[in-house]
């Protein structure tokens, strides 16, 4: 066990994966000698050489196209997109290529080895081009797996599982936690399961569901609510798609109430999918409407970032609305 | 030796250049009459390879004619011909090792024919029946073969070009001396992915050959509305990449150029761009009618440059081929294709299960549920689903067949 | 009034817009002399000249980048993307640029003049690259307006309104209806309102909601259901975002039941947003769970296209499930 | 005259070329000592323009120094300097008509300074206060001005390049004789949008000038890992586009080259690519530390080529400037910037309403609802929202102020 922040945990996972399998490669803009603008790939070029850890030219569609080809060849590429906000030039390669590679070839070819890492989310005074949470775009794309860790321990285990998953994975790292989230992380090689949500805390009155940095927010809201006597069950979805419906259904069958929270705008955010599914599967058990506490239907702002963000008090307000319904 | 701004003397007047003075000649060896230019030197094509090439060219022509006809008869939903571009595609393929990777666009069935894709394999894909390895998921002509190192075709243009750079990077690391050939149209070369692919290949020095079939049109768009530069070959200079312009209807030149390109790629990790000057003799696809955007006269001029006839004359000249062989082979290929088609048409559609397999390595529970709901639905309304209902019981008995 | 198919109605709308305002330009792959692969821009180059109707090089990101610039300059570009499946290379230009142009500049600059047209949807044996319905990707993007017409009359009126809207619009044309849908279309210049759903048919027992070609499907399902005595209210959403919540809420408050249907995959499709919103706003009035009848969570198939599609019988099955709940 | 493959004699041996023999010299007029090369001829810069340029360069330098310091003091969240690239940016801007459009990347505040963006305007954007026309929505340095024909900066790289092509196409149709200048880094030129923009501009012959600031690095990535070709200028030949390589630290050459480029663009509808060879003397941004990826020695060598000092010497040489003026102007600019900053810091944040305005021309009901819910929420928890709560009553009294 070592104390690490989330960035160090990611770096450690990459190091572990590269040491264990020489087919693993890390690349992207500034990931070489510099170790990435956040330093997630620090020292990897020194340790594994320029052939396995390198800078690419500044072209996201090329990075992912290149990575798709490498994965098809049998390598295990871990491509970094410098900010999730800049993943869109690669949208075609991800949505039309990565996601459909196995299906369209009847499994003759696949890019299962591919992992795309990208720092994402707000809370760092980044404005609309350094704060976005684009998970819902990819969640509407069959063939893709989208994973988000909430702390360093999760980050290492989920990233190792993603790299080794037989399916391509987009791994969004909540950059607000990069240095802020610190915890014990096993030194050895370990994986945490994909496609499984985790019940972080059991409770009876209401289920609060989120992922990534937003977990902290719902935890804070839950703490406040508990003081008022509301018993909250907390779930970290962890894998956004394919998502763990069963765990959420079981929880809501018990609590009868659900709040889903994410930073991305409300309309078409992934909370809508969860609400749509749960209202259908738990219809007779729901005591109040499923609430979504999310970003506004606007681009991500700067000066008024705090106002935009779905902070703990907004979640608490929603808990009140839901409990008092 | 690399030269750049630091080695060139500065100038003190503003002189602009647009590259007009750069001359990119066409490399050609075979004259239209089947004889070879005097200074071309002997071709490195030996008789078995030459015959293998010609057979593949003839096969491709026969296949294309027959399948277009089938489309016209309503037996096939869609088709695209390689007609006129067989030398560019097959000549380059023949210059490779058979284990080199090919990542093509959609008009390159000749490469598969050369590598030995069988008539049944063509037909099963075209008819999307239960023996198509891709389970009838893609439109006709989206072939793929793992055994023949031929990446399954994907419709979005140019996406395979940066993929080829990545694949070749992996080949370089693997160190087995293989390279990747990626083939695309001059229209596709306008996509951002083209720029990404060439730049990354030259920076990372990967063994990839970029072969552009400049056939004059992207559907209806003539090259003059596609780019203003001197074709595609000139773009290589921007990346300091080796490039060559080749008469794409000249089998000897295509073979020779690709052989040399492969040497540069594999021995020196130098990516190479080849621009094959050719012409799409047929319509863009079975859905297209070129009479709206190009002249009969232009088409006829290119018919005279038909790469098959040119190669045939050369073969006969060498005593490696004769008219009887031609007639016999053509007939037997026609029969083979027709028989293959008839059988493929009759084969049953893919199992319902293949609708949901291969989306993920392991089908997630929700998708499994969707499948079960669909199966139950079809069982309630079998008459509405003639392609799947009749086989539901067979298929559930052999669960996991897909 | 003239009888037109949907394609002719689109062509007529473009002609009308170009005649009325010389700032209107049409361009895209093969839209020039050829008139587009579906012929939606037939004769426009002849009529308005090559400067106002022209072929572009084959580069979607360039087409939309170019169109954004033109719109910022004050022109009124109508850009065609040959198939909606090929809109993804332009995703960055649409999602990071078009959508945020006005917001990020505080209205100093805007691309409100822009309209992007693209044939979309399945039912034409197109496989996964000529059949997609990507509306949900854009619906999660504040700043964009997404419009889908269901027939020729709607197509002309909505397209003219889109071209003249002060916001950029993505206009998806159900290509399966291009020649199949024929109807009377006014010869004159007219606009139909954006952001307004239309109640096509009133009913009391259940609300069926869709858009585009899927309207036909729910109409057929409704007909069958009516024979069984189920009174269906039919709504065409028309503008996907910003969507007309009020009309849908009013309908569901009356019927107590809702089915939403689209061709796109279930997970993260726009039906999820509608279900999430309506379960919240009509919670106490819902008699049964909101159902979604959609494509499968797979890429779009070919041979088994019919099996994939949310056809009338699947909608009917859902009506039964909902009524019998 | 267009030359292409049809006018060049074919060859019969496979000859590859990578463009190494193409020589792109650097155009320069001003020597480091402030004198002009003998064969450069007289500069077309007149005294008022030269002084306007120099004032803008000095202003930019002062602004950058002060604002970086402010960032270090924690008064500003983020900053990016133009330092070292002032001549490239301001020299090109000065050669334009003031109504020509500029679409820049983010390091081009010098262009705004030249056109008369006020200190208050800079500061209000940097501090995202209520007077920022973009209402504090974007990070510092994302300036924009409609009056000064300067498109609001957007962080995603290279997106403005095809937009410039489109904007210029509109200018051509409008027929008022204006053009568009788009400025970007050599890193951004790797994006697909760059290829799209240049190709479309040359096909459609639009009056656009593509100015690449080749400053050696894209954050930490040196040009050798960005491209293998001869810089950016060589890429123009692939599109048959006029191009020129210029000493980017030479104000006379930058001015002259852009003047000529503008003439080509506006009079002949010829798009032009200019590659300005320069160096980013500062860190990439206030978040960056270059010591991890480049040497002090390299930085020092470039400090010697500082474009300000070079221009200053030339001005003094001409008798258009002197040390006293320099001192006075520097001091007054410093004061102006400091005062401006102090005032801007104190201004209140944008009204809450600006969170939701401008998403659409007219705010849709759902967004309006979200706003109302937010406002009510903030009223319940005013202590949590110090940036908006104190002004809620003021703002609702002046509804629609944003
Ligand atoms: C990204 C993308 N955009 C558009 C299309 C539609 N499309 C299919 S083929 C084609 C023309 C391609 O021309 P070219 O690359 O020259 O190849 P050719 O057909 O001439 O062999 C177009 C526009 C597509 N398949 N993918
Ligand atoms: C599409 C996109 N990808 C990545 C980034 C992150 N980023 C910001 S600046 C930069 C380097 C740009 O280098 P260059 O174009 O050479 O400009 P310079 O900073 O040297 O002026 C990068 C990678 C971005 N803003 N946009
Ligand atoms: Mg072509
Ligand atoms: Mg740079």
PDB file of N, CA and C in Angstrom, chain B residues 150-222:
ATOM      1  N   UNK B 150      -6.535  -8.742 -44.922  1.00  0.00           N
ATOM      2  CA  UNK B 150      -7.314  -7.735 -45.633  1.00  0.00           C
ATOM      3  C   UNK B 150      -8.363  -7.216 -44.656  1.00  0.00           C
ATOM      4  N   UNK B 151      -8.147  -5.992 -44.185  1.00  0.00           N
ATOM      5  CA  UNK B 151      -9.042  -5.439 -43.165  1.00  0.00           C
ATOM      6  C   UNK B 151     -10.453  -5.285 -43.726  1.00  0.00           C
ATOM      7  N   UNK B 152     -11.444  -5.647 -42.931  1.00  0.00           N
ATOM      8  CA  UNK B 152     -12.835  -5.497 -43.343  1.00  0.00           C
ATOM      9  C   UNK B 152     -13.109  -4.039 -43.734  1.00  0.00           C
ATOM     10  N   UNK B 153     -13.723  -3.888 -44.895  1.00  0.00           N
ATOM     11  CA  UNK B 153     -14.010  -2.554 -45.425  1.00  0.00           C
ATOM     12  C   UNK B 153     -14.983  -1.810 -44.514  1.00  0.00           C
ATOM     13  N   UNK B 154     -14.750  -0.506 -44.391  1.00  0.00           N
ATOM     14  CA  UNK B 154     -15.606   0.362 -43.581  1.00  0.00           C
ATOM     15  C   UNK B 154     -16.019   1.524 -44.468  1.00  0.00           C
ATOM     16  N   UNK B 155     -17.302   1.874 -44.474  1.00  0.00           N
ATOM     17  CA  UNK B 155     -17.742   2.912 -45.412  1.00  0.00           C
ATOM     18  C   UNK B 155     -17.201   4.316 -45.139  1.00  0.00           C
ATOM     19  N   UNK B 156     -17.062   4.736 -43.889  1.00  0.00           N
ATOM     20  CA  UNK B 156     -16.605   6.124 -43.692  1.00  0.00           C
ATOM     21  C   UNK B 156     -15.218   6.319 -44.316  1.00  0.00           C
ATOM     22  N   UNK B 157     -15.142   7.259 -45.226  1.00  0.00           N
ATOM     23  CA  UNK B 157     -13.934   7.399 -46.040  1.00  0.00           C
ATOM     24  C   UNK B 157     -12.735   7.872 -45.225  1.00  0.00           C
ATOM     25  N   UNK B 158     -11.597   7.325 -45.580  1.00  0.00           N
ATOM     26  CA  UNK B 158     -10.288   7.773 -45.085  1.00  0.00           C
ATOM     27  C   UNK B 158      -9.969   7.323 -43.672  1.00  0.00           C
ATOM     28  N   UNK B 159     -10.944   6.760 -42.976  1.00  0.00           N
ATOM     29  CA  UNK B 159     -10.667   6.335 -41.594  1.00  0.00           C
ATOM     30  C   UNK B 159      -9.569   5.279 -41.542  1.00  0.00           C
ATOM     31  N   UNK B 160      -9.445   4.488 -42.600  1.00  0.00           N
ATOM     32  CA  UNK B 160      -8.432   3.430 -42.569  1.00  0.00           C
ATOM     33  C   UNK B 160      -7.017   3.970 -42.766  1.00  0.00           C
ATOM     34  N   UNK B 161      -6.892   5.217 -43.172  1.00  0.00           N
ATOM     35  CA  UNK B 161      -5.540   5.723 -43.500  1.00  0.00           C
ATOM     36  C   UNK B 161      -4.708   5.924 -42.232  1.00  0.00           C
ATOM     37  N   UNK B 162      -5.196   6.676 -41.221  1.00  0.00           N
ATOM     38  CA  UNK B 162      -4.406   6.713 -39.977  1.00  0.00           C
ATOM     39  C   UNK B 162      -4.349   5.345 -39.285  1.00  0.00           C
ATOM     40  N   UNK B 163      -5.357   4.529 -39.471  1.00  0.00           N
ATOM     41  CA  UNK B 163      -5.292   3.172 -38.915  1.00  0.00           C
ATOM     42  C   UNK B 163      -4.116   2.402 -39.521  1.00  0.00           C
ATOM     43  N   UNK B 164      -3.886   2.618 -40.805  1.00  0.00           N
ATOM     44  CA  UNK B 164      -2.764   1.944 -41.467  1.00  0.00           C
ATOM     45  C   UNK B 164      -1.443   2.395 -40.858  1.00  0.00           C
ATOM     46  N   UNK B 165      -1.349   3.691 -40.553  1.00  0.00           N
ATOM     47  CA  UNK B 165      -0.133   4.195 -39.906  1.00  0.00           C
ATOM     48  C   UNK B 165       0.067   3.488 -38.562  1.00  0.00           C
ATOM     49  N   UNK B 166      -0.990   3.357 -37.802  1.00  0.00           N
ATOM     50  CA  UNK B 166      -0.896   2.683 -36.509  1.00  0.00           C
ATOM     51  C   UNK B 166      -0.570   1.204 -36.650  1.00  0.00           C
ATOM     52  N   UNK B 167      -1.241   0.561 -37.582  1.00  0.00           N
ATOM     53  CA  UNK B 167      -0.984  -0.868 -37.796  1.00  0.00           C
ATOM     54  C   UNK B 167       0.476  -1.082 -38.167  1.00  0.00           C
ATOM     55  N   UNK B 168       0.972  -0.237 -39.055  1.00  0.00           N
ATOM     56  CA  UNK B 168       2.362  -0.377 -39.504  1.00  0.00           C
ATOM     57  C   UNK B 168       3.342  -0.087 -38.377  1.00  0.00           C
ATOM     58  N   UNK B 169       2.957   0.822 -37.493  1.00  0.00           N
ATOM     59  CA  UNK B 169       3.805   1.079 -36.324  1.00  0.00           C
ATOM     60  C   UNK B 169       3.919  -0.205 -35.499  1.00  0.00           C
ATOM     61  N   UNK B 170       2.801  -0.883 -35.336  1.00  0.00           N
ATOM     62  CA  UNK B 170       2.813  -2.165 -34.629  1.00  0.00           C
ATOM     63  C   UNK B 170       3.668  -3.202 -35.352  1.00  0.00           C
ATOM     64  N   UNK B 171       3.596  -3.212 -36.675  1.00  0.00           N
ATOM     65  CA  UNK B 171       4.430  -4.150 -37.447  1.00  0.00           C
ATOM     66  C   UNK B 171       5.910  -3.848 -37.253  1.00  0.00           C
ATOM     67  N   UNK B 172       6.226  -2.573 -37.205  1.00  0.00           N
ATOM     68  CA  UNK B 172       7.622  -2.192 -37.006  1.00  0.00           C
ATOM     69  C   UNK B 172       8.107  -2.705 -35.648  1.00  0.00           C
ATOM     70  N   UNK B 173       7.292  -2.517 -34.610  1.00  0.00           N
ATOM     71  CA  UNK B 173       7.672  -3.026 -33.286  1.00  0.00           C
ATOM     72  C   UNK B 173       7.781  -4.544 -33.296  1.00  0.00           C
ATOM     73  N   UNK B 174       6.863  -5.188 -34.018  1.00  0.00           N
ATOM     74  CA  UNK B 174       6.872  -6.658 -34.058  1.00  0.00           C
ATOM     75  C   UNK B 174       8.119  -7.176 -34.766  1.00  0.00           C
ATOM     76  N   UNK B 175       8.649  -6.382 -35.679  1.00  0.00           N
ATOM     77  CA  UNK B 175       9.938  -6.721 -36.269  1.00  0.00           C
ATOM     78  C   UNK B 175       9.965  -7.924 -37.204  1.00  0.00           C
ATOM     79  N   UNK B 176       8.827  -8.244 -37.799  1.00  0.00           N
ATOM     80  CA  UNK B 176       8.820  -9.392 -38.717  1.00  0.00           C
ATOM     81  C   UNK B 176       9.001  -8.980 -40.167  1.00  0.00           C
ATOM     82  N   UNK B 177       9.276  -7.706 -40.405  1.00  0.00           N
ATOM     83  CA  UNK B 177       9.548  -7.285 -41.778  1.00  0.00           C
ATOM     84  C   UNK B 177       8.311  -7.136 -42.642  1.00  0.00           C
ATOM     85  N   UNK B 178       7.164  -6.916 -42.023  1.00  0.00           N
ATOM     86  CA  UNK B 178       5.970  -6.678 -42.831  1.00  0.00           C
ATOM     87  C   UNK B 178       5.627  -5.189 -42.873  1.00  0.00           C
ATOM     88  N   UNK B 179       4.798  -4.864 -43.845  1.00  0.00           N
ATOM     89  CA  UNK B 179       4.343  -3.487 -43.960  1.00  0.00           C
ATOM     90  C   UNK B 179       2.839  -3.473 -44.204  1.00  0.00           C
ATOM     91  N   UNK B 180       2.283  -2.274 -44.252  1.00  0.00           N
ATOM     92  CA  UNK B 180       0.855  -2.106 -44.526  1.00  0.00           C
ATOM     93  C   UNK B 180       0.683  -1.271 -45.786  1.00  0.00           C
ATOM     94  N   UNK B 181      -0.230  -1.716 -46.613  1.00  0.00           N
ATOM     95  CA  UNK B 181      -0.606  -0.949 -47.798  1.00  0.00           C
ATOM     96  C   UNK B 181      -2.014  -0.432 -47.562  1.00  0.00           C
ATOM     97  N   UNK B 182      -2.193   0.875 -47.633  1.00  0.00           N
ATOM     98  CA  UNK B 182      -3.555   1.392 -47.541  1.00  0.00           C
ATOM     99  C   UNK B 182      -3.921   2.055 -48.862  1.00  0.00           C
ATOM    100  N   UNK B 183      -5.106   1.748 -49.348  1.00  0.00           N
ATOM    101  CA  UNK B 183      -5.550   2.230 -50.662  1.00  0.00           C
ATOM    102  C   UNK B 183      -6.777   3.106 -50.475  1.00  0.00           C
ATOM    103  N   UNK B 184      -6.810   4.204 -51.200  1.00  0.00           N
ATOM    104  CA  UNK B 184      -7.936   5.142 -51.052  1.00  0.00           C
ATOM    105  C   UNK B 184      -8.054   5.989 -52.307  1.00  0.00           C
ATOM    106  N   UNK B 185      -9.192   6.643 -52.447  1.00  0.00           N
ATOM    107  CA  UNK B 185      -9.430   7.471 -53.620  1.00  0.00           C
ATOM    108  C   UNK B 185      -8.882   8.877 -53.441  1.00  0.00           C
ATOM    109  N   UNK B 186      -8.789   9.607 -54.549  1.00  0.00           N
ATOM    110  CA  UNK B 186      -8.287  10.989 -54.458  1.00  0.00           C
ATOM    111  C   UNK B 186      -9.302  11.870 -53.746  1.00  0.00           C
ATOM    112  N   UNK B 187     -10.576  11.446 -53.727  1.00  0.00           N
ATOM    113  CA  UNK B 187     -11.571  12.196 -52.968  1.00  0.00           C
ATOM    114  C   UNK B 187     -11.328  12.021 -51.474  1.00  0.00           C
ATOM    115  N   UNK B 188     -11.129  10.792 -51.056  1.00  0.00           N
ATOM    116  CA  UNK B 188     -10.893  10.498 -49.642  1.00  0.00           C
ATOM    117  C   UNK B 188      -9.671  11.249 -49.112  1.00  0.00           C
ATOM    118  N   UNK B 189      -8.729  11.525 -50.017  1.00  0.00           N
ATOM    119  CA  UNK B 189      -7.509  12.225 -49.598  1.00  0.00           C
ATOM    120  C   UNK B 189      -7.783  13.664 -49.155  1.00  0.00           C
ATOM    121  N   UNK B 190      -9.008  14.146 -49.350  1.00  0.00           N
ATOM    122  CA  UNK B 190      -9.354  15.476 -48.837  1.00  0.00           C
ATOM    123  C   UNK B 190      -9.700  15.451 -47.351  1.00  0.00           C
ATOM    124  N   UNK B 191      -9.965  14.286 -46.811  1.00  0.00           N
ATOM    125  CA  UNK B 191     -10.375  14.187 -45.408  1.00  0.00           C
ATOM    126  C   UNK B 191      -9.222  14.544 -44.466  1.00  0.00           C
ATOM    127  N   UNK B 192      -9.574  15.025 -43.299  1.00  0.00           N
ATOM    128  CA  UNK B 192      -8.580  15.329 -42.284  1.00  0.00           C
ATOM    129  C   UNK B 192      -7.745  14.103 -41.903  1.00  0.00           C
ATOM    130  N   UNK B 193      -8.350  12.941 -41.932  1.00  0.00           N
ATOM    131  CA  UNK B 193      -7.628  11.715 -41.568  1.00  0.00           C
ATOM    132  C   UNK B 193      -6.424  11.454 -42.477  1.00  0.00           C
ATOM    133  N   UNK B 194      -6.504  11.888 -43.719  1.00  0.00           N
ATOM    134  CA  UNK B 194      -5.380  11.720 -44.645  1.00  0.00           C
ATOM    135  C   UNK B 194      -4.160  12.494 -44.139  1.00  0.00           C
ATOM    136  N   UNK B 195      -4.391  13.755 -43.814  1.00  0.00           N
ATOM    137  CA  UNK B 195      -3.316  14.616 -43.318  1.00  0.00           C
ATOM    138  C   UNK B 195      -2.707  14.029 -42.039  1.00  0.00           C
ATOM    139  N   UNK B 196      -3.577  13.612 -41.135  1.00  0.00           N
ATOM    140  CA  UNK B 196      -3.121  13.023 -39.875  1.00  0.00           C
ATOM    141  C   UNK B 196      -2.238  11.811 -40.137  1.00  0.00           C
ATOM    142  N   UNK B 197      -2.689  10.967 -41.033  1.00  0.00           N
ATOM    143  CA  UNK B 197      -2.005   9.700 -41.296  1.00  0.00           C
ATOM    144  C   UNK B 197      -0.623   9.917 -41.897  1.00  0.00           C
ATOM    145  N   UNK B 198      -0.538  10.787 -42.880  1.00  0.00           N
ATOM    146  CA  UNK B 198       0.753  10.991 -43.544  1.00  0.00           C
ATOM    147  C   UNK B 198       1.738  11.682 -42.617  1.00  0.00           C
ATOM    148  N   UNK B 199       1.240  12.666 -41.886  1.00  0.00           N
ATOM    149  CA  UNK B 199       2.139  13.372 -40.976  1.00  0.00           C
ATOM    150  C   UNK B 199       2.663  12.436 -39.896  1.00  0.00           C
ATOM    151  N   UNK B 200       1.776  11.656 -39.295  1.00  0.00           N
ATOM    152  CA  UNK B 200       2.214  10.750 -38.232  1.00  0.00           C
ATOM    153  C   UNK B 200       3.167   9.688 -38.778  1.00  0.00           C
ATOM    154  N   UNK B 201       2.907   9.218 -39.978  1.00  0.00           N
ATOM    155  CA  UNK B 201       3.776   8.184 -40.562  1.00  0.00           C
ATOM    156  C   UNK B 201       5.172   8.724 -40.804  1.00  0.00           C
ATOM    157  N   UNK B 202       5.255   9.974 -41.254  1.00  0.00           N
ATOM    158  CA  UNK B 202       6.596  10.478 -41.547  1.00  0.00           C
ATOM    159  C   UNK B 202       7.335  10.856 -40.267  1.00  0.00           C
ATOM    160  N   UNK B 203       6.604  11.326 -39.251  1.00  0.00           N
ATOM    161  CA  UNK B 203       7.263  11.636 -37.978  1.00  0.00           C
ATOM    162  C   UNK B 203       7.746  10.348 -37.307  1.00  0.00           C
ATOM    163  N   UNK B 204       6.901   9.324 -37.327  1.00  0.00           N
ATOM    164  CA  UNK B 204       7.245   8.103 -36.588  1.00  0.00           C
ATOM    165  C   UNK B 204       7.915   7.041 -37.452  1.00  0.00           C
ATOM    166  N   UNK B 205       8.145   7.390 -38.716  1.00  0.00           N
ATOM    167  CA  UNK B 205       8.879   6.496 -39.615  1.00  0.00           C
ATOM    168  C   UNK B 205       8.342   5.059 -39.579  1.00  0.00           C
ATOM    169  N   UNK B 206       7.173   4.902 -40.118  1.00  0.00           N
ATOM    170  CA  UNK B 206       6.560   3.574 -40.079  1.00  0.00           C
ATOM    171  C   UNK B 206       6.461   2.977 -41.484  1.00  0.00           C
ATOM    172  N   UNK B 207       6.489   1.674 -41.560  1.00  0.00           N
ATOM    173  CA  UNK B 207       6.474   0.989 -42.856  1.00  0.00           C
ATOM    174  C   UNK B 207       5.078   0.907 -43.460  1.00  0.00           C
ATOM    175  N   UNK B 208       4.638   2.000 -44.000  1.00  0.00           N
ATOM    176  CA  UNK B 208       3.299   2.032 -44.581  1.00  0.00           C
ATOM    177  C   UNK B 208       3.383   2.618 -45.984  1.00  0.00           C
ATOM    178  N   UNK B 209       2.605   2.051 -46.876  1.00  0.00           N
ATOM    179  CA  UNK B 209       2.516   2.573 -48.242  1.00  0.00           C
ATOM    180  C   UNK B 209       1.117   3.146 -48.431  1.00  0.00           C
ATOM    181  N   UNK B 210       1.049   4.409 -48.772  1.00  0.00           N
ATOM    182  CA  UNK B 210      -0.221   5.073 -49.038  1.00  0.00           C
ATOM    183  C   UNK B 210      -0.440   5.059 -50.547  1.00  0.00           C
ATOM    184  N   UNK B 211      -1.422   4.325 -50.988  1.00  0.00           N
ATOM    185  CA  UNK B 211      -1.675   4.249 -52.428  1.00  0.00           C
ATOM    186  C   UNK B 211      -2.982   4.961 -52.747  1.00  0.00           C
ATOM    187  N   UNK B 212      -2.856   6.069 -53.447  1.00  0.00           N
ATOM    188  CA  UNK B 212      -4.046   6.803 -53.846  1.00  0.00           C
ATOM    189  C   UNK B 212      -4.421   6.421 -55.267  1.00  0.00           C
ATOM    190  N   UNK B 213      -5.632   5.921 -55.433  1.00  0.00           N
ATOM    191  CA  UNK B 213      -6.179   5.713 -56.771  1.00  0.00           C
ATOM    192  C   UNK B 213      -6.791   7.037 -57.222  1.00  0.00           C
ATOM    193  N   UNK B 214      -6.044   7.781 -58.013  1.00  0.00           N
ATOM    194  CA  UNK B 214      -6.612   9.026 -58.548  1.00  0.00           C
ATOM    195  C   UNK B 214      -7.348   8.676 -59.839  1.00  0.00           C
ATOM    196  N   UNK B 215      -8.639   8.435 -59.680  1.00  0.00           N
ATOM    197  CA  UNK B 215      -9.436   7.984 -60.827  1.00  0.00           C
ATOM    198  C   UNK B 215     -10.315   9.100 -61.389  1.00  0.00           C
ATOM    199  N   UNK B 216      -9.964  10.322 -61.050  1.00  0.00           N
ATOM    200  CA  UNK B 216     -10.604  11.456 -61.719  1.00  0.00           C
ATOM    201  C   UNK B 216     -11.872  11.974 -61.069  1.00  0.00           C
ATOM    202  N   UNK B 217     -12.550  11.144 -60.314  1.00  0.00           N
ATOM    203  CA  UNK B 217     -13.833  11.551 -59.737  1.00  0.00           C
ATOM    204  C   UNK B 217     -14.033  11.001 -58.328  1.00  0.00           C
ATOM    205  N   UNK B 218     -14.750  11.757 -57.548  1.00  0.00           N
ATOM    206  CA  UNK B 218     -15.310  11.264 -56.295  1.00  0.00           C
ATOM    207  C   UNK B 218     -16.819  11.377 -56.500  1.00  0.00           C
ATOM    208  N   UNK B 219     -17.463  10.257 -56.754  1.00  0.00           N
ATOM    209  CA  UNK B 219     -18.829  10.238 -57.269  1.00  0.00           C
ATOM    210  C   UNK B 219     -18.871  11.220 -58.458  1.00  0.00           C
ATOM    211  N   UNK B 220     -19.574  12.350 -58.294  1.00  0.00           N
ATOM    212  CA  UNK B 220     -19.703  13.268 -59.441  1.00  0.00           C
ATOM    213  C   UNK B 220     -18.648  14.367 -59.440  1.00  0.00           C
ATOM    214  N   UNK B 221     -17.878  14.442 -58.365  1.00  0.00           N
ATOM    215  CA  UNK B 221     -16.982  15.584 -58.216  1.00  0.00           C
ATOM    216  C   UNK B 221     -15.658  15.347 -58.932  1.00  0.00           C
ATOM    217  N   UNK B 222     -15.376  16.143 -59.963  1.00  0.00           N
ATOM    218  CA  UNK B 222     -14.122  15.956 -60.688  1.00  0.00           C
ATOM    219  C   UNK B 222     -12.953  16.485 -59.875  1.00  0.00           C
TER     220      UNK B 222
END
